[in-house]
Amino acid sequence: MKIAIIGAGYVGLVTGACFANLGNRVYCIDSDRKKVEALAKGRITIYEPGLQEMVKHNLGEGRLSFSTNIKTAVKKSDIIFICVGTPSKDNGEANLLDIENVSREIAKNVDSYKLIVEKSTVPVETGEWVKKTINAFRKKNVKFDVASNPEFLREGTAIEDFMRPDRIVIGVESGRAKKILFELYKPLNAPIVVTDIKSAEIIKHASNSFLATKISFINAISVICEKAGADIEKVAKGVGLDRRIGRGFLSAGIGFGGSCFPKDLSAFIHIADRLGYRFGLLEEVEKINEEQKARITGKISQLIWNIPGKTIGVLGLSFKPNTDDIRNAPAIDIIERLLRQGAKIKTYDPKAMQKTKKVFSGPDKKKSVIFCRDAYETARGSECLLILTDWNEFKELDFKRLKKLLKQPIIIDGRNIYDPSEMKRLGFVYTGIGRHI
Ligand code: UGA
């Protein structure tokens, strides 16, 4: 099939590369000229396992191309996926201006039947707006369909998630649209849930909100575990083995981050409010998430006493492992909090250093944040070591060496990657999340 992908961000780029890899001809469009030039040479600006190779391979095979020219892509394609960003406005509502602009551009250039699919996470009723916009601005009186096909891929495992999804959701209004999308997704051999457009839009928001709720729920339980002297890891295992609940997304930590959960949650609260329902449950999920970040700085002062002037070693910056993405990363928030309290930071992350350097590039912050070569350089002369992202390489460190390098043998494990009794045996003062030793 011939496919246009409008917006070569995370979702657009992975979707485009995967569809090309399945044998389709994919035209990827982005308004950022520099990005397009880099992509056309097979250089991608994000770290996602396997993506660079897949993009290069499909460029070479002539199945994938990048351009800023939406007009040609629309004309050449049968299916057009809208994958542009929907950032948050100051009040938490999703900003849909880019979706509107893209819809107008598509409308001006349709010259034969097209299936226009929203893949970006959008508020319910966006599909209707896209349809109205295309009807109002199309130059030729050709037929078209709008569909919703939300994406459920996670950063760090994006290709695997795309190629082996638990389910594919398609919200359609016509048999023709349904048939095209069934055909397109046939090679994935995954269950397909067919709904109306509005239900598909809500499935995406409800899924992300439910997962975020699981995380805040377990984080709240972790507070009770700490107070009662229980172990959250054992509690999560015991709870999660109930198949009705499931073990996934029950890892307590420093809170969820990333470009999706925080943004989608506040957008969903906003949508509900607009529809006349106050989603108090999700407001509490947000609140617990914020408190979890504040709690970690409390743990530091409990162990090292006064924070001002002290050097804190931070391992992990990205919002989760296997990505260099630091958007809404709890680690960045925690570092900001520590800097405001007068701490100095030494830090290391396997992939996210470059992006973090840009955040702390101001003269004051630059002096207070030192970027290190590895975990050991981070530990040298630091008062304690803070684990903020559960990268695999942090699970296998030389603890004897770390102990010698730190001023005090204190580890604050924001992701519960170590065994508390083993840490104690090695002579560390160790504290995790919701664990009692
Ligand atoms: C999330 C969803 O998982 C995807 O299904 C969805 O497609 C995507 O958002 C999106 O809307 O585009 P992602 O943001 O890539 O994917 O990352 P997750 O793996 O969901 O992790 C989100 C955050 O929750 C991370 O900060 C992670 O550390 C945290 N988390 C996750 C926990 O604190 N505990 C857990 O048990 C699981």
Short mmCIF file of C-alpha atoms and ligand atoms in Angstrom, two decimals:
data_model
loop_
_atom_site.label_atom_id
_atom_site.label_comp_id
_atom_site.label_asym_id
_atom_site.label_seq_id
_atom_site.Cartn_x
_atom_site.Cartn_y
_atom_site.Cartn_z
CA MET A 1 0.00 0.00 0.00
CA LYS A 2 1.05 3.60 -0.42
CA ILE A 3 1.13 5.41 2.90
CA ALA A 4 1.81 9.01 3.95
CA ILE A 5 2.93 9.60 7.52
CA ILE A 6 2.53 13.22 8.55
CA GLY A 7 4.84 14.02 11.47
CA ALA A 8 8.13 12.13 11.87
CA GLY A 9 8.23 12.25 15.67
CA TYR A 10 8.48 9.16 17.84
CA VAL A 11 5.21 7.55 16.77
CA GLY A 12 5.39 8.72 13.14
CA LEU A 13 8.94 7.55 12.60
CA VAL A 14 8.44 4.12 14.16
CA THR A 15 5.11 3.64 12.35
CA GLY A 16 6.62 4.71 9.03
CA ALA A 17 9.69 2.49 9.38
CA CYS A 18 7.63 -0.53 10.44
CA PHE A 19 5.04 -0.17 7.67
CA ALA A 20 7.89 0.15 5.14
CA ASN A 21 9.52 -2.94 6.62
CA LEU A 22 6.26 -4.82 6.06
CA GLY A 23 6.61 -4.05 2.35
CA ASN A 24 4.55 -0.87 1.96
CA ARG A 25 5.73 2.31 0.23
CA VAL A 26 5.92 5.01 2.92
CA TYR A 27 6.28 8.77 2.46
CA CYS A 28 7.25 10.38 5.78
CA ILE A 29 6.57 14.09 6.03
CA ASP A 30 7.81 16.57 8.63
CA SER A 31 7.92 20.36 8.59
CA ASP A 32 11.37 20.41 10.24
CA ARG A 33 13.72 20.66 7.26
CA LYS A 34 16.89 19.82 9.22
CA LYS A 35 15.31 16.71 10.68
CA VAL A 36 14.09 15.58 7.27
CA GLU A 37 17.57 16.06 5.76
CA ALA A 38 19.11 13.96 8.52
CA LEU A 39 16.43 11.26 8.24
CA ALA A 40 16.85 11.07 4.47
CA LYS A 41 20.50 10.15 5.13
CA GLY A 42 19.39 7.50 7.63
CA ARG A 43 20.41 9.53 10.68
CA ILE A 44 17.84 9.54 13.44
CA THR A 45 17.88 12.00 16.30
CA ILE A 46 16.39 9.73 18.96
CA TYR A 47 17.77 6.60 20.55
CA GLU A 48 15.44 3.67 20.00
CA PRO A 49 16.83 0.12 19.74
CA GLY A 50 16.73 -1.17 16.16
CA LEU A 51 15.16 1.94 14.62
CA GLN A 52 18.23 3.41 12.94
CA GLU A 53 18.96 0.08 11.21
CA MET A 54 15.35 -0.31 10.11
CA VAL A 55 15.19 3.21 8.70
CA LYS A 56 18.47 2.74 6.81
CA HIS A 57 17.44 -0.63 5.43
CA ASN A 58 14.11 0.63 4.10
CA LEU A 59 15.65 3.81 2.68
CA GLY A 60 18.04 1.55 0.80
CA GLU A 61 15.23 -0.66 -0.47
CA GLY A 62 13.40 2.44 -1.76
CA ARG A 63 10.33 1.77 0.37
CA LEU A 64 10.82 4.74 2.72
CA SER A 65 11.45 8.39 1.96
CA PHE A 66 11.45 11.65 3.92
CA SER A 67 10.36 15.05 2.74
CA THR A 68 8.76 18.33 3.80
CA ASN A 69 6.39 18.19 0.84
CA ILE A 70 2.98 17.17 2.15
CA LYS A 71 1.31 17.87 -1.21
CA THR A 72 3.13 15.16 -3.16
CA ALA A 73 2.82 12.65 -0.31
CA VAL A 74 -0.96 13.14 -0.10
CA LYS A 75 -1.39 12.77 -3.83
CA LYS A 76 0.73 9.61 -4.02
CA SER A 77 -0.83 7.84 -1.02
CA ASP A 78 -3.96 5.79 -0.37
CA ILE A 79 -3.73 6.07 3.42
CA ILE A 80 -2.62 9.15 5.33
CA PHE A 81 -1.62 8.79 8.98
CA ILE A 82 -1.67 11.95 11.10
CA CYS A 83 1.13 11.57 13.64
CA VAL A 84 1.84 15.18 14.61
CA GLY A 85 2.31 16.21 18.22
CA THR A 86 -0.49 17.25 20.55
CA PRO A 87 1.40 19.18 23.26
CA SER A 88 -0.23 20.38 26.46
CA LYS A 89 -1.51 23.91 26.81
CA ASP A 90 -0.85 25.67 30.12
CA ASN A 91 -4.18 24.40 31.49
CA GLY A 92 -3.40 20.77 30.59
CA GLU A 93 -5.73 20.68 27.57
CA ALA A 94 -4.30 19.17 24.35
CA ASN A 95 -3.23 21.72 21.73
CA LEU A 96 -4.72 20.52 18.43
CA LEU A 97 -3.52 23.30 16.18
CA ASP A 98 -1.07 21.08 14.31
CA ILE A 99 -3.79 18.47 13.72
CA GLU A 100 -6.02 21.21 12.29
CA ASN A 101 -3.27 22.63 10.07
CA VAL A 102 -2.38 19.20 8.73
CA SER A 103 -6.07 18.45 8.06
CA ARG A 104 -6.35 21.65 6.01
CA GLU A 105 -3.20 20.77 4.03
CA ILE A 106 -4.52 17.26 3.34
CA ALA A 107 -7.88 18.74 2.25
CA LYS A 108 -6.27 21.09 -0.25
CA ASN A 109 -4.40 18.22 -1.89
CA VAL A 110 -6.82 15.30 -2.02
CA ASP A 111 -7.53 14.35 -5.61
CA SER A 112 -8.88 10.81 -5.19
CA TYR A 113 -10.30 8.63 -2.39
CA LYS A 114 -8.12 8.77 0.73
CA LEU A 115 -8.33 7.15 4.12
CA ILE A 116 -7.19 9.67 6.73
CA VAL A 117 -6.18 8.05 10.01
CA GLU A 118 -5.47 9.77 13.31
CA LYS A 119 -2.67 8.01 15.13
CA SER A 120 -1.65 10.83 17.48
CA THR A 121 -3.29 10.64 20.90
CA VAL A 122 -6.22 13.01 20.58
CA PRO A 123 -9.26 14.00 22.63
CA VAL A 124 -12.57 12.38 21.77
CA GLU A 125 -14.34 14.27 18.97
CA THR A 126 -11.09 15.15 17.17
CA GLY A 127 -12.06 12.72 14.40
CA GLU A 128 -15.21 14.75 13.81
CA TRP A 129 -13.21 17.95 13.61
CA VAL A 130 -10.79 16.40 11.12
CA LYS A 131 -13.77 15.32 8.98
CA LYS A 132 -15.40 18.75 9.16
CA THR A 133 -12.12 20.46 8.27
CA ILE A 134 -11.50 18.24 5.25
CA ASN A 135 -15.06 18.74 4.06
CA ALA A 136 -14.72 22.49 4.40
CA PHE A 137 -11.33 22.88 2.70
CA ARG A 138 -11.18 20.14 0.06
CA LYS A 139 -10.81 21.53 -3.43
CA LYS A 140 -12.13 18.47 -5.25
CA ASN A 141 -15.36 16.72 -4.39
CA VAL A 142 -13.69 13.33 -3.87
CA LYS A 143 -14.72 10.71 -1.31
CA PHE A 144 -12.68 10.22 1.85
CA ASP A 145 -12.92 8.44 5.19
CA VAL A 146 -11.58 9.37 8.58
CA ALA A 147 -10.50 6.66 11.04
CA SER A 148 -8.89 6.48 14.44
CA ASN A 149 -6.07 4.01 15.00
CA PRO A 150 -4.35 4.83 18.30
CA GLU A 151 -0.80 3.60 18.85
CA PHE A 152 0.21 1.71 22.00
CA LEU A 153 3.97 1.41 21.48
CA ARG A 154 6.36 2.19 24.33
CA GLU A 155 9.66 3.97 23.94
CA GLY A 156 12.59 1.61 24.29
CA THR A 157 10.62 -1.34 22.89
CA ALA A 158 8.83 0.54 20.13
CA ILE A 159 9.54 -1.78 17.20
CA GLU A 160 8.67 -4.93 19.14
CA ASP A 161 5.45 -3.28 20.42
CA PHE A 162 4.47 -2.18 16.91
CA MET A 163 5.20 -5.52 15.29
CA ARG A 164 3.71 -7.66 18.08
CA PRO A 165 0.85 -5.65 19.55
CA ASP A 166 -1.58 -7.08 22.13
CA ARG A 167 -4.34 -5.59 20.01
CA ILE A 168 -4.93 -3.16 17.20
CA VAL A 169 -7.74 -0.68 17.67
CA ILE A 170 -9.49 0.79 14.66
CA GLY A 171 -12.33 3.27 14.90
CA VAL A 172 -14.12 3.45 11.56
CA GLU A 173 -17.30 4.74 9.98
CA SER A 174 -17.35 2.77 6.75
CA GLY A 175 -16.81 -0.75 5.50
CA ARG A 176 -14.27 0.58 3.01
CA ALA A 177 -12.08 2.10 5.76
CA LYS A 178 -12.33 -1.09 7.81
CA LYS A 179 -11.33 -3.25 4.84
CA ILE A 180 -8.26 -1.11 4.07
CA LEU A 181 -7.02 -1.16 7.67
CA PHE A 182 -7.61 -4.92 8.01
CA GLU A 183 -5.56 -5.44 4.86
CA LEU A 184 -2.79 -3.14 6.11
CA TYR A 185 -2.48 -4.86 9.49
CA LYS A 186 -2.99 -8.43 8.22
CA PRO A 187 0.75 -9.29 8.34
CA LEU A 188 0.86 -8.56 12.09
CA ASN A 189 -1.65 -11.31 12.79
CA ALA A 190 -2.91 -9.53 15.94
CA PRO A 191 -6.44 -9.23 17.36
CA ILE A 192 -8.23 -6.24 15.84
CA VAL A 193 -10.85 -4.37 17.86
CA VAL A 194 -13.24 -2.51 15.58
CA THR A 195 -15.16 0.41 17.07
CA ASP A 196 -16.63 3.76 16.15
CA ILE A 197 -14.18 6.66 16.01
CA LYS A 198 -15.05 8.16 19.41
CA SER A 199 -14.67 4.86 21.25
CA ALA A 200 -11.25 4.31 19.66
CA GLU A 201 -10.17 7.79 20.79
CA ILE A 202 -11.30 7.03 24.34
CA ILE A 203 -9.62 3.59 24.37
CA LYS A 204 -6.25 5.27 24.03
CA HIS A 205 -6.80 7.77 26.83
CA ALA A 206 -8.39 5.16 29.08
CA SER A 207 -5.49 2.73 28.53
CA ASN A 208 -2.78 5.24 29.41
CA SER A 209 -4.79 6.56 32.36
CA PHE A 210 -5.35 3.06 33.71
CA LEU A 211 -1.64 2.22 33.48
CA ALA A 212 -0.75 5.50 35.21
CA THR A 213 -3.34 4.66 37.88
CA LYS A 214 -1.68 1.29 38.49
CA ILE A 215 1.66 3.02 39.00
CA SER A 216 0.28 5.64 41.40
CA PHE A 217 -1.65 2.94 43.22
CA ILE A 218 1.46 0.86 43.85
CA ASN A 219 3.41 4.00 44.78
CA ALA A 220 0.75 4.83 47.38
CA ILE A 221 0.95 1.26 48.70
CA SER A 222 4.75 1.70 48.89
CA VAL A 223 4.25 4.57 51.35
CA ILE A 224 2.11 2.33 53.54
CA CYS A 225 4.73 -0.44 53.28
CA GLU A 226 7.43 1.96 54.49
CA LYS A 227 5.32 3.11 57.41
CA ALA A 228 4.26 -0.42 58.36
CA GLY A 229 7.64 -2.05 57.80
CA ALA A 230 6.58 -4.25 54.87
CA ASP A 231 8.24 -4.82 51.47
CA ILE A 232 6.53 -3.40 48.37
CA GLU A 233 8.31 -5.84 46.04
CA LYS A 234 6.77 -8.80 47.83
CA VAL A 235 3.40 -7.05 48.04
CA ALA A 236 3.44 -6.25 44.29
CA LYS A 237 4.33 -9.85 43.47
CA GLY A 238 1.57 -11.20 45.69
CA VAL A 239 -0.98 -8.81 44.26
CA GLY A 240 0.19 -9.04 40.65
CA LEU A 241 0.00 -12.83 40.42
CA ASP A 242 -3.77 -12.48 40.53
CA ARG A 243 -4.49 -12.66 36.81
CA ARG A 244 -7.31 -10.16 37.16
CA ILE A 245 -4.74 -7.60 38.30
CA GLY A 246 -1.49 -8.60 36.55
CA ARG A 247 2.12 -7.82 37.55
CA GLY A 248 2.73 -5.23 34.79
CA PHE A 249 2.98 -1.57 35.78
CA LEU A 250 3.11 -2.42 39.47
CA SER A 251 6.74 -1.39 39.96
CA ALA A 252 6.99 1.24 42.65
CA GLY A 253 9.48 4.01 42.01
CA ILE A 254 9.97 7.73 41.70
CA GLY A 255 6.83 8.19 39.64
CA PHE A 256 5.96 8.00 35.96
CA GLY A 257 7.28 10.42 33.38
CA GLY A 258 7.75 10.62 29.63
CA SER A 259 5.99 12.40 26.84
CA CYS A 260 2.77 10.38 27.21
CA PHE A 261 1.42 9.58 30.68
CA PRO A 262 1.70 13.06 32.29
CA LYS A 263 0.37 14.80 29.17
CA ASP A 264 -2.37 12.29 28.37
CA LEU A 265 -3.55 12.20 31.95
CA SER A 266 -4.04 15.93 32.20
CA ALA A 267 -5.65 16.00 28.74
CA PHE A 268 -8.11 13.27 29.80
CA ILE A 269 -8.97 15.12 33.02
CA HIS A 270 -9.65 18.13 30.83
CA ILE A 271 -11.77 16.23 28.32
CA ALA A 272 -13.84 14.71 31.13
CA ASP A 273 -14.32 18.13 32.66
CA ARG A 274 -15.46 19.56 29.34
CA LEU A 275 -17.96 16.72 29.01
CA GLY A 276 -19.29 17.48 32.50
CA TYR A 277 -17.50 14.90 34.67
CA ARG A 278 -14.89 15.71 37.29
CA PHE A 279 -12.35 12.88 37.09
CA GLY A 280 -11.24 13.05 40.73
CA LEU A 281 -9.57 9.62 40.55
CA LEU A 282 -7.13 10.79 37.89
CA GLU A 283 -6.48 14.05 39.75
CA GLU A 284 -5.34 11.93 42.69
CA VAL A 285 -3.16 9.81 40.37
CA GLU A 286 -1.37 13.01 39.31
CA LYS A 287 -1.03 14.17 42.91
CA ILE A 288 0.50 10.88 44.10
CA ASN A 289 2.95 11.04 41.20
CA GLU A 290 4.12 14.51 42.23
CA GLU A 291 4.43 13.49 45.89
CA GLN A 292 6.60 10.52 44.94
CA LYS A 293 9.24 12.85 43.48
CA ALA A 294 9.22 15.06 46.57
CA ARG A 295 9.52 12.00 48.80
CA ILE A 296 12.92 11.07 47.37
CA THR A 297 14.50 14.39 48.37
CA GLY A 298 13.08 13.81 51.87
CA LYS A 299 14.89 10.46 51.98
CA ILE A 300 18.16 12.17 51.06
CA SER A 301 17.98 14.66 53.91
CA GLN A 302 17.07 11.88 56.33
CA LEU A 303 20.35 10.18 55.43
CA ILE A 304 22.84 12.98 54.81
CA TRP A 305 21.24 15.67 57.02
CA ASN A 306 21.71 19.11 55.38
CA ILE A 307 21.55 19.27 51.59
CA PRO A 308 23.08 22.73 50.82
CA GLY A 309 26.64 22.49 49.50
CA LYS A 310 26.63 18.67 49.40
CA THR A 311 27.42 16.73 46.22
CA ILE A 312 24.82 14.14 45.26
CA GLY A 313 25.64 11.44 42.70
CA VAL A 314 22.76 10.71 40.32
CA LEU A 315 22.66 7.60 38.12
CA GLY A 316 20.02 7.74 35.38
CA LEU A 317 18.37 10.69 33.68
CA SER A 318 16.03 9.32 31.01
CA PHE A 319 12.40 8.74 32.08
CA LYS A 320 12.98 5.01 31.71
CA PRO A 321 15.74 2.72 30.38
CA ASN A 322 16.59 2.14 26.69
CA THR A 323 15.72 5.65 25.62
CA ASP A 324 17.49 9.02 25.61
CA ASP A 325 14.15 10.76 26.18
CA ILE A 326 14.10 13.12 29.16
CA ARG A 327 10.70 14.71 28.52
CA ASN A 328 8.95 14.94 31.90
CA ALA A 329 11.62 12.65 33.32
CA PRO A 330 11.28 12.38 37.12
CA ALA A 331 15.11 12.48 37.34
CA ILE A 332 15.24 15.99 35.84
CA ASP A 333 12.55 17.17 38.23
CA ILE A 334 14.39 15.66 41.21
CA ILE A 335 17.70 17.26 40.14
CA GLU A 336 15.94 20.65 39.83
CA ARG A 337 14.54 20.21 43.36
CA LEU A 338 17.99 19.34 44.74
CA LEU A 339 19.61 22.30 42.98
CA ARG A 340 16.98 24.62 44.47
CA GLN A 341 17.93 23.25 47.88
CA GLY A 342 21.60 24.14 47.22
CA ALA A 343 23.00 20.70 46.29
CA LYS A 344 25.67 20.06 43.69
CA ILE A 345 25.05 17.19 41.28
CA LYS A 346 27.38 14.69 39.62
CA THR A 347 25.52 12.54 37.11
CA TYR A 348 25.76 9.83 34.48
CA ASP A 349 23.29 8.22 32.06
CA PRO A 350 24.20 5.78 29.27
CA LYS A 351 22.19 7.67 26.59
CA ALA A 352 20.52 10.82 27.91
CA MET A 353 23.52 13.03 28.81
CA GLN A 354 23.47 15.12 25.64
CA LYS A 355 19.81 16.05 25.99
CA THR A 356 20.21 16.76 29.72
CA LYS A 357 23.21 19.04 29.13
CA LYS A 358 20.90 21.35 27.18
CA VAL A 359 18.53 21.60 30.18
CA PHE A 360 21.31 22.53 32.57
CA SER A 361 23.19 24.86 30.23
CA GLY A 362 22.48 28.12 32.12
CA PRO A 363 25.54 29.64 33.91
CA ASP A 364 24.38 28.80 37.47
CA LYS A 365 23.10 25.34 36.72
CA LYS A 366 26.13 24.52 34.55
CA LYS A 367 28.41 25.04 37.54
CA SER A 368 26.26 22.86 39.78
CA VAL A 369 25.76 19.85 37.46
CA ILE A 370 28.83 17.83 36.47
CA PHE A 371 28.39 15.20 33.76
CA CYS A 372 30.51 12.11 34.35
CA ARG A 373 31.98 9.31 32.23
CA ASP A 374 30.45 6.48 34.21
CA ALA A 375 28.92 5.42 37.53
CA TYR A 376 32.31 5.36 39.27
CA GLU A 377 33.27 8.91 38.32
CA THR A 378 29.79 9.94 39.53
CA ALA A 379 30.36 8.26 42.88
CA ARG A 380 33.82 9.77 43.44
CA GLY A 381 33.50 12.38 46.21
CA SER A 382 29.67 12.23 46.24
CA GLU A 383 27.89 12.16 49.57
CA CYS A 384 25.48 9.45 48.41
CA LEU A 385 24.35 7.72 45.22
CA LEU A 386 20.85 8.12 43.85
CA ILE A 387 19.45 5.63 41.29
CA LEU A 388 16.79 7.33 39.19
CA THR A 389 16.54 5.16 36.04
CA ASP A 390 16.64 1.36 36.01
CA TRP A 391 19.21 0.91 33.25
CA ASN A 392 20.57 -2.66 33.16
CA GLU A 393 24.18 -1.47 33.48
CA PHE A 394 23.40 -0.04 36.94
CA LYS A 395 22.31 -3.48 38.10
CA GLU A 396 25.81 -4.90 37.72
CA LEU A 397 28.17 -2.38 39.28
CA ASP A 398 31.35 -3.06 41.25
CA PHE A 399 29.99 -2.16 44.68
CA LYS A 400 33.30 -2.53 46.52
CA ARG A 401 34.76 0.07 44.21
CA LEU A 402 31.73 2.33 44.57
CA LYS A 403 31.95 2.13 48.35
CA LYS A 404 35.54 3.34 48.33
CA LEU A 405 34.71 6.24 46.01
CA LEU A 406 31.68 7.59 47.87
CA LYS A 407 32.14 9.94 50.85
CA GLN A 408 29.54 7.88 52.70
CA PRO A 409 28.36 4.42 51.61
CA ILE A 410 24.77 5.52 51.06
CA ILE A 411 22.59 4.32 48.15
CA ILE A 412 19.08 5.66 47.59
CA ASP A 413 17.48 3.39 45.05
CA GLY A 414 14.55 5.13 43.37
CA ARG A 415 13.79 2.08 41.18
CA ASN A 416 14.29 -0.82 43.61
CA ILE A 417 16.91 -2.47 41.41
CA TYR A 418 19.02 -3.84 44.29
CA ASP A 419 18.40 -6.42 46.96
CA PRO A 420 18.30 -4.60 50.33
CA SER A 421 19.89 -7.43 52.34
CA GLU A 422 22.70 -7.81 49.79
CA MET A 423 23.37 -4.07 49.98
CA LYS A 424 23.45 -4.28 53.76
CA ARG A 425 25.88 -7.21 53.56
CA LEU A 426 28.13 -5.12 51.31
CA GLY A 427 28.18 -2.44 53.98
CA PHE A 428 25.91 0.14 52.42
CA VAL A 429 23.28 2.23 54.09
CA TYR A 430 20.55 1.38 51.60
CA THR A 431 17.06 2.68 51.13
CA GLY A 432 14.68 1.89 48.31
CA ILE A 433 11.03 2.71 47.71
CA GLY A 434 8.55 1.01 50.03
CA ARG A 435 11.14 -1.35 51.46
CA HIS A 436 12.06 -1.87 55.04
CA ILE A 437 15.36 -3.31 56.23
C1 UGA B 1 3.30 4.68 27.34
C2 UGA B 1 2.41 3.44 27.20
O1 UGA B 1 2.95 2.37 27.96
C3 UGA B 1 2.28 3.04 25.73
O2 UGA B 1 1.39 1.95 25.62
C4 UGA B 1 1.75 4.22 24.93
O3 UGA B 1 1.67 3.93 23.54
C5 UGA B 1 2.67 5.42 25.13
O4 UGA B 1 2.76 5.73 26.53
C6 UGA B 1 2.07 6.57 24.34
O5 UGA B 1 0.99 7.04 24.71
O6 UGA B 1 2.63 6.96 23.31
P1 UGA B 1 5.96 5.12 27.35
O7 UGA B 1 5.62 6.52 27.77
O8 UGA B 1 6.92 4.92 26.24
O9 UGA B 1 4.61 4.33 26.92
O10 UGA B 1 6.58 4.38 28.63
P2 UGA B 1 6.09 3.32 29.73
O11 UGA B 1 6.88 2.09 29.57
O12 UGA B 1 4.63 3.19 29.74
O13 UGA B 1 6.57 4.05 31.07
C7 UGA B 1 6.04 5.29 31.47
C8 UGA B 1 6.59 5.72 32.81
O14 UGA B 1 6.06 4.91 33.86
C9 UGA B 1 8.11 5.62 32.96
O15 UGA B 1 8.59 6.77 33.63
C10 UGA B 1 8.32 4.38 33.79
O16 UGA B 1 9.51 4.40 34.54
C11 UGA B 1 7.11 4.44 34.70
N1 UGA B 1 6.72 3.13 35.24
C12 UGA B 1 6.28 2.14 34.42
C13 UGA B 1 6.75 2.92 36.63
O17 UGA B 1 7.13 3.82 37.41
N2 UGA B 1 6.34 1.70 37.12
C14 UGA B 1 5.92 0.71 36.31
O18 UGA B 1 5.56 -0.37 36.84
C15 UGA B 1 5.89 0.93 34.93
#
